[in-house]
């Protein structure tokens, strides 16, 4: 528990500083985390039957992150994002030269690693630019709401949890914990307008609902992944916390949906 607390404290500090320092640090930091998350996925899914094309997959994720970052920073026009297409094609072509019994398994897991591990972080980065210019308080607010939801779910689950939420996937999660997480997340979100501005109270509340519901589902999806692979953690890079997929499981599903919400409102 002590190791977990120390790691969590320094990790939170790193995330907050990376978000607030400037747009270049923010973009670079979370792009790297996205690439590392994709690598974790490739590592844990690697078996004798399935071997994701790690080098090409990570290269594609890195180039995609670079192109999206340059676009968001105003360094390139939007049409340059299409330069990623040849790399996606090379994933298919490279499999022609590998003597594998089930090459499309490798291809499928390579694509899935990019989509599940790396791309959600690009949507999270885009939250900082969703209003046209860089605003660190929207992605920071996202993280605060996500942490509030996790904290509320943990505390209320321990105090009142009786009714299982999704026992087949995660036996410790309860409906009482879920409701407590939503309540605390919305309560915190409604106060962010006072300190962060950027969005109205109703918009912050809507963001909190999406993060609470789909962040919880993201947690369950990652638990389903680990259960299907027979592993406890996605990695060991964060002592006491596991890997990047473990720490950002809620973000992986919620970030694209929050971006979509803010894009239209």
CSV table of C-alpha atoms in Angstrom, one decimal:
chain,number,residue,atom,x,y,z
A,1,UNK,CA,0.0,0.0,0.0
A,2,UNK,CA,2.9,2.4,0.8
A,3,UNK,CA,4.5,1.7,-2.6
A,4,UNK,CA,1.1,2.2,-4.3
A,5,UNK,CA,0.6,5.5,-2.5
A,6,UNK,CA,4.0,6.9,-3.3
A,7,UNK,CA,3.8,5.8,-7.0
A,8,UNK,CA,0.3,7.2,-7.3
A,9,UNK,CA,1.3,10.6,-5.8
A,10,UNK,CA,4.3,11.1,-8.1
A,11,UNK,CA,2.3,9.9,-11.1
A,12,UNK,CA,-0.5,12.4,-10.4
A,13,UNK,CA,2.0,15.2,-10.0
A,14,UNK,CA,3.6,14.2,-13.4
A,15,UNK,CA,0.3,14.1,-15.1
A,16,UNK,CA,-0.8,17.5,-13.8
A,17,UNK,CA,2.6,19.2,-14.6
A,18,UNK,CA,2.6,17.7,-18.1
A,19,UNK,CA,-0.9,19.1,-18.7
A,20,UNK,CA,-0.2,22.6,-17.3
A,21,UNK,CA,3.4,23.4,-18.4
A,22,UNK,CA,2.7,24.1,-22.0
A,23,UNK,CA,1.1,22.6,-25.1
A,24,UNK,CA,4.3,21.0,-26.4
A,25,UNK,CA,5.0,19.1,-23.2
A,26,UNK,CA,1.3,18.1,-23.0
A,27,UNK,CA,1.2,16.7,-26.5
A,28,UNK,CA,4.6,14.9,-26.3
A,29,UNK,CA,3.9,13.4,-22.8
A,30,UNK,CA,0.5,11.8,-23.6
A,31,UNK,CA,1.6,10.8,-27.1
A,32,UNK,CA,4.4,8.8,-25.5
A,33,UNK,CA,2.0,7.2,-23.0
A,34,UNK,CA,-0.2,6.2,-25.9
A,35,UNK,CA,2.6,4.5,-27.7
A,36,UNK,CA,3.7,2.7,-24.4
A,37,UNK,CA,0.1,1.6,-23.8
A,38,UNK,CA,0.0,0.1,-27.3
A,39,UNK,CA,3.3,-1.7,-26.6
A,40,UNK,CA,1.8,-3.1,-23.4
A,41,UNK,CA,-1.1,-4.5,-25.4
A,42,UNK,CA,1.2,-6.2,-27.9
A,43,UNK,CA,3.3,-7.7,-25.1
A,44,UNK,CA,0.5,-9.2,-23.1
A,45,UNK,CA,-1.3,-10.5,-26.2
A,46,UNK,CA,1.8,-12.2,-27.6
A,47,UNK,CA,1.5,-16.0,-27.7
A,48,UNK,CA,2.6,-18.9,-29.9
A,49,UNK,CA,-0.6,-18.6,-31.9
A,50,UNK,CA,-0.7,-14.8,-32.0
A,51,UNK,CA,2.2,-12.5,-32.5
A,52,UNK,CA,1.3,-8.8,-33.2
A,53,UNK,CA,3.7,-7.0,-35.5
A,54,UNK,CA,5.2,-5.0,-32.7
A,55,UNK,CA,7.8,-2.9,-34.5
A,56,UNK,CA,5.4,-2.0,-37.3
A,57,UNK,CA,2.5,-1.5,-34.9
A,58,UNK,CA,4.5,0.8,-32.6
A,59,UNK,CA,6.0,2.7,-35.6
A,60,UNK,CA,2.5,3.2,-37.0
A,61,UNK,CA,1.2,4.4,-33.6
A,62,UNK,CA,4.2,6.8,-33.2
A,63,UNK,CA,3.8,8.3,-36.7
A,64,UNK,CA,0.0,8.7,-36.2
A,65,UNK,CA,0.7,10.4,-32.8
A,66,UNK,CA,3.3,12.7,-34.5
A,67,UNK,CA,1.0,13.7,-37.4
A,68,UNK,CA,-2.0,14.4,-35.1
A,69,UNK,CA,0.2,16.3,-32.7
A,70,UNK,CA,1.7,18.5,-35.5
A,71,UNK,CA,-1.9,19.1,-36.8
A,72,UNK,CA,-3.2,20.2,-33.3
A,73,UNK,CA,-0.2,22.4,-32.8
A,74,UNK,CA,-0.9,24.1,-36.1
A,75,UNK,CA,2.3,22.9,-37.8
A,76,UNK,CA,0.7,20.9,-40.6
A,77,UNK,CA,-2.7,21.0,-42.5
A,78,UNK,CA,-5.3,18.4,-41.9
A,79,UNK,CA,-4.7,16.6,-45.2
A,80,UNK,CA,-1.3,15.5,-44.1
A,81,UNK,CA,-3.0,13.2,-41.6
A,82,UNK,CA,-3.7,10.9,-44.5
A,83,UNK,CA,0.0,10.1,-44.8
A,84,UNK,CA,-0.7,7.4,-42.1
A,85,UNK,CA,-2.5,5.2,-44.6
A,86,UNK,CA,0.6,3.6,-46.2
A,87,UNK,CA,1.7,2.4,-42.8
A,88,UNK,CA,-1.6,0.8,-42.1
A,89,UNK,CA,-1.3,-0.9,-45.5
A,90,UNK,CA,2.2,-2.1,-44.7
A,91,UNK,CA,0.9,-4.1,-41.7
A,92,UNK,CA,-1.0,-6.3,-44.2
A,93,UNK,CA,2.0,-6.4,-46.7
A,94,UNK,CA,4.5,-7.3,-44.0
A,95,UNK,CA,2.5,-10.4,-43.0
A,96,UNK,CA,3.1,-11.8,-46.5
A,97,UNK,CA,6.8,-12.3,-45.7
A,98,UNK,CA,6.2,-13.9,-42.3
A,99,UNK,CA,5.8,-17.6,-42.1
A,100,UNK,CA,2.8,-17.7,-39.8
A,101,UNK,CA,-0.1,-20.2,-39.8
A,102,UNK,CA,-2.7,-17.5,-38.9
A,103,UNK,CA,-1.3,-14.2,-40.2
A,104,UNK,CA,-4.6,-12.4,-39.9
A,105,UNK,CA,-4.6,-13.1,-36.2
A,106,UNK,CA,-1.3,-11.1,-36.0
A,107,UNK,CA,-2.8,-8.4,-38.2
A,108,UNK,CA,-6.0,-8.1,-36.1
A,109,UNK,CA,-4.1,-7.8,-32.8
A,110,UNK,CA,-1.7,-5.2,-34.3
A,111,UNK,CA,-4.6,-3.0,-35.4
A,112,UNK,CA,-6.4,-3.6,-32.1
A,113,UNK,CA,-3.3,-2.6,-30.1
A,114,UNK,CA,-3.1,0.7,-32.0
A,115,UNK,CA,-6.8,1.4,-31.7
A,116,UNK,CA,-7.2,0.3,-28.1
A,117,UNK,CA,-3.9,1.5,-26.7
A,118,UNK,CA,-2.7,4.6,-28.7
A,119,UNK,CA,-5.7,6.3,-30.4
A,120,UNK,CA,-7.7,7.1,-27.2
A,121,UNK,CA,-4.8,9.2,-26.0
A,122,UNK,CA,-4.9,11.2,-29.2
A,123,UNK,CA,-8.5,12.0,-28.5
A,124,UNK,CA,-7.5,13.0,-24.9
A,125,UNK,CA,-4.8,15.3,-26.4
A,126,UNK,CA,-7.4,16.7,-28.7
A,127,UNK,CA,-9.5,17.7,-25.7
A,128,UNK,CA,-6.9,20.4,-25.0
A,129,UNK,CA,-7.6,21.9,-28.5
A,130,UNK,CA,-11.3,21.3,-28.9
A,131,UNK,CA,-12.1,25.0,-28.5
A,132,UNK,CA,-9.6,26.0,-31.2
A,133,UNK,CA,-6.6,27.0,-29.1
A,134,UNK,CA,-4.8,25.1,-26.3
A,135,UNK,CA,-6.7,25.0,-23.1
A,136,UNK,CA,-5.1,22.7,-20.4
A,137,UNK,CA,-8.1,22.9,-18.1
A,138,UNK,CA,-10.4,20.7,-20.1
A,139,UNK,CA,-8.0,17.7,-20.1
A,140,UNK,CA,-7.0,18.4,-16.5
A,141,UNK,CA,-10.7,18.5,-15.6
A,142,UNK,CA,-11.2,15.2,-17.4
A,143,UNK,CA,-8.5,13.6,-15.2
A,144,UNK,CA,-9.8,15.1,-12.0
A,145,UNK,CA,-13.3,13.8,-12.8
A,146,UNK,CA,-11.9,10.4,-13.6
A,147,UNK,CA,-10.0,10.3,-10.3
A,148,UNK,CA,-13.1,11.5,-8.4
A,149,UNK,CA,-15.2,8.7,-10.0
A,150,UNK,CA,-12.6,6.1,-9.0
A,151,UNK,CA,-12.4,7.5,-5.5
A,152,UNK,CA,-16.1,7.7,-5.0
A,153,UNK,CA,-16.6,4.2,-6.4
A,154,UNK,CA,-13.9,2.8,-4.1
A,155,UNK,CA,-15.2,4.5,-0.9
A,156,UNK,CA,-18.9,3.8,-1.4
A,157,UNK,CA,-18.2,0.3,-2.6
A,158,UNK,CA,-16.3,-0.5,0.6
A,159,UNK,CA,-18.9,1.1,2.8
A,160,UNK,CA,-22.1,0.1,1.2
A,161,UNK,CA,-21.3,-2.4,-1.6
A,162,UNK,CA,-23.6,-5.4,-1.7
A,163,UNK,CA,-25.1,-5.7,-5.2
A,164,UNK,CA,-22.6,-7.0,-7.8
A,165,UNK,CA,-22.3,-4.8,-10.9
A,166,UNK,CA,-20.6,-7.3,-13.3
A,167,UNK,CA,-19.5,-10.3,-11.2
A,168,UNK,CA,-18.4,-12.4,-14.2
A,169,UNK,CA,-15.7,-9.8,-15.1
A,170,UNK,CA,-15.0,-8.0,-11.9
A,171,UNK,CA,-16.3,-9.5,-8.7
A,172,UNK,CA,-15.4,-6.6,-6.5
A,173,UNK,CA,-17.4,-3.9,-8.3
A,174,UNK,CA,-20.9,-3.1,-7.0
A,175,UNK,CA,-23.8,-1.0,-8.0
A,176,UNK,CA,-23.4,1.0,-4.8
A,177,UNK,CA,-19.8,1.7,-5.7
A,178,UNK,CA,-20.9,2.7,-9.2
A,179,UNK,CA,-23.5,5.1,-7.9
A,180,UNK,CA,-21.1,6.6,-5.4
A,181,UNK,CA,-18.5,7.2,-8.2
A,182,UNK,CA,-21.0,8.9,-10.4
A,183,UNK,CA,-22.2,11.1,-7.5
A,184,UNK,CA,-18.7,12.3,-6.5
A,185,UNK,CA,-17.7,12.8,-10.1
A,186,UNK,CA,-20.7,15.0,-10.9
A,187,UNK,CA,-20.3,16.9,-7.6
A,188,UNK,CA,-16.7,17.7,-8.4
A,189,UNK,CA,-17.5,18.5,-12.0
A,190,UNK,CA,-20.2,21.1,-11.1
A,191,UNK,CA,-17.5,23.0,-9.2
A,192,UNK,CA,-14.9,23.0,-11.9
A,193,UNK,CA,-16.7,25.8,-13.8
A,194,UNK,CA,-15.9,28.1,-10.8
A,195,UNK,CA,-12.2,27.3,-10.9
A,196,UNK,CA,-11.4,26.3,-14.5
A,197,UNK,CA,-14.1,28.0,-16.5
A,198,UNK,CA,-13.8,26.7,-20.1
A,199,UNK,CA,-17.2,24.9,-19.9
A,200,UNK,CA,-20.6,25.7,-18.3
A,201,UNK,CA,-21.8,23.8,-15.3
A,202,UNK,CA,-24.2,21.7,-17.4
A,203,UNK,CA,-21.3,20.9,-19.8
A,204,UNK,CA,-19.0,19.8,-17.0
A,205,UNK,CA,-21.8,17.7,-15.5
A,206,UNK,CA,-22.4,16.1,-18.9
A,207,UNK,CA,-18.7,15.3,-19.2
A,208,UNK,CA,-18.8,13.8,-15.7
A,209,UNK,CA,-21.7,11.5,-16.6
A,210,UNK,CA,-19.9,10.2,-19.7
A,211,UNK,CA,-16.6,9.7,-17.8
A,212,UNK,CA,-18.4,7.9,-14.9
A,213,UNK,CA,-20.5,5.6,-17.0
A,214,UNK,CA,-18.0,4.8,-19.8
A,215,UNK,CA,-15.0,5.1,-17.6
A,216,UNK,CA,-16.5,2.3,-15.5
A,217,UNK,CA,-17.2,0.3,-18.6
A,218,UNK,CA,-13.6,0.9,-19.8
A,219,UNK,CA,-12.4,-0.5,-16.5
A,220,UNK,CA,-14.5,-3.6,-17.1
A,221,UNK,CA,-13.3,-4.0,-20.6
A,222,UNK,CA,-9.7,-3.9,-19.5
A,223,UNK,CA,-10.5,-6.5,-16.7
A,224,UNK,CA,-12.1,-8.6,-19.4
A,225,UNK,CA,-8.9,-8.4,-21.5
A,226,UNK,CA,-6.7,-9.4,-18.6
A,227,UNK,CA,-9.1,-12.2,-17.5
A,228,UNK,CA,-9.1,-13.6,-21.0
A,229,UNK,CA,-5.3,-13.6,-21.0
A,230,UNK,CA,-5.0,-15.0,-17.5
A,231,UNK,CA,-2.9,-12.0,-16.2
A,232,UNK,CA,-3.2,-9.8,-13.1
A,233,UNK,CA,-1.7,-6.6,-14.5
A,234,UNK,CA,-1.0,-5.2,-18.0
A,235,UNK,CA,2.6,-4.3,-17.0
A,236,UNK,CA,4.9,-3.5,-14.1
A,237,UNK,CA,6.1,0.0,-15.1
A,238,UNK,CA,4.1,1.6,-12.2
A,239,UNK,CA,5.0,-0.2,-8.9
A,240,UNK,CA,1.8,-1.0,-7.1
A,241,UNK,CA,-0.4,0.1,-10.0
A,242,UNK,CA,0.5,-2.2,-12.8
A,243,UNK,CA,0.9,-0.8,-16.3
A,244,UNK,CA,-0.5,2.1,-18.4
A,245,UNK,CA,-3.5,0.2,-19.5
A,246,UNK,CA,-4.3,-0.5,-15.9
A,247,UNK,CA,-4.1,3.1,-14.9
A,248,UNK,CA,-5.9,4.6,-17.9
A,249,UNK,CA,-8.5,1.9,-18.5
A,250,UNK,CA,-11.3,4.4,-18.0
A,251,UNK,CA,-9.8,7.0,-20.3
A,252,UNK,CA,-9.5,4.5,-23.1
A,253,UNK,CA,-13.2,4.3,-23.6
A,254,UNK,CA,-14.4,7.7,-22.2
A,255,UNK,CA,-11.9,10.1,-23.9
A,256,UNK,CA,-13.2,9.6,-27.5
A,257,UNK,CA,-16.8,10.1,-26.3
A,258,UNK,CA,-16.1,13.2,-24.3
A,259,UNK,CA,-14.3,14.7,-27.3
A,260,UNK,CA,-17.3,13.9,-29.5
A,261,UNK,CA,-19.6,15.6,-27.0
A,262,UNK,CA,-17.5,18.7,-26.7
A,263,UNK,CA,-17.0,18.8,-30.5
A,264,UNK,CA,-20.7,19.2,-31.0
A,265,UNK,CA,-21.6,21.5,-28.1
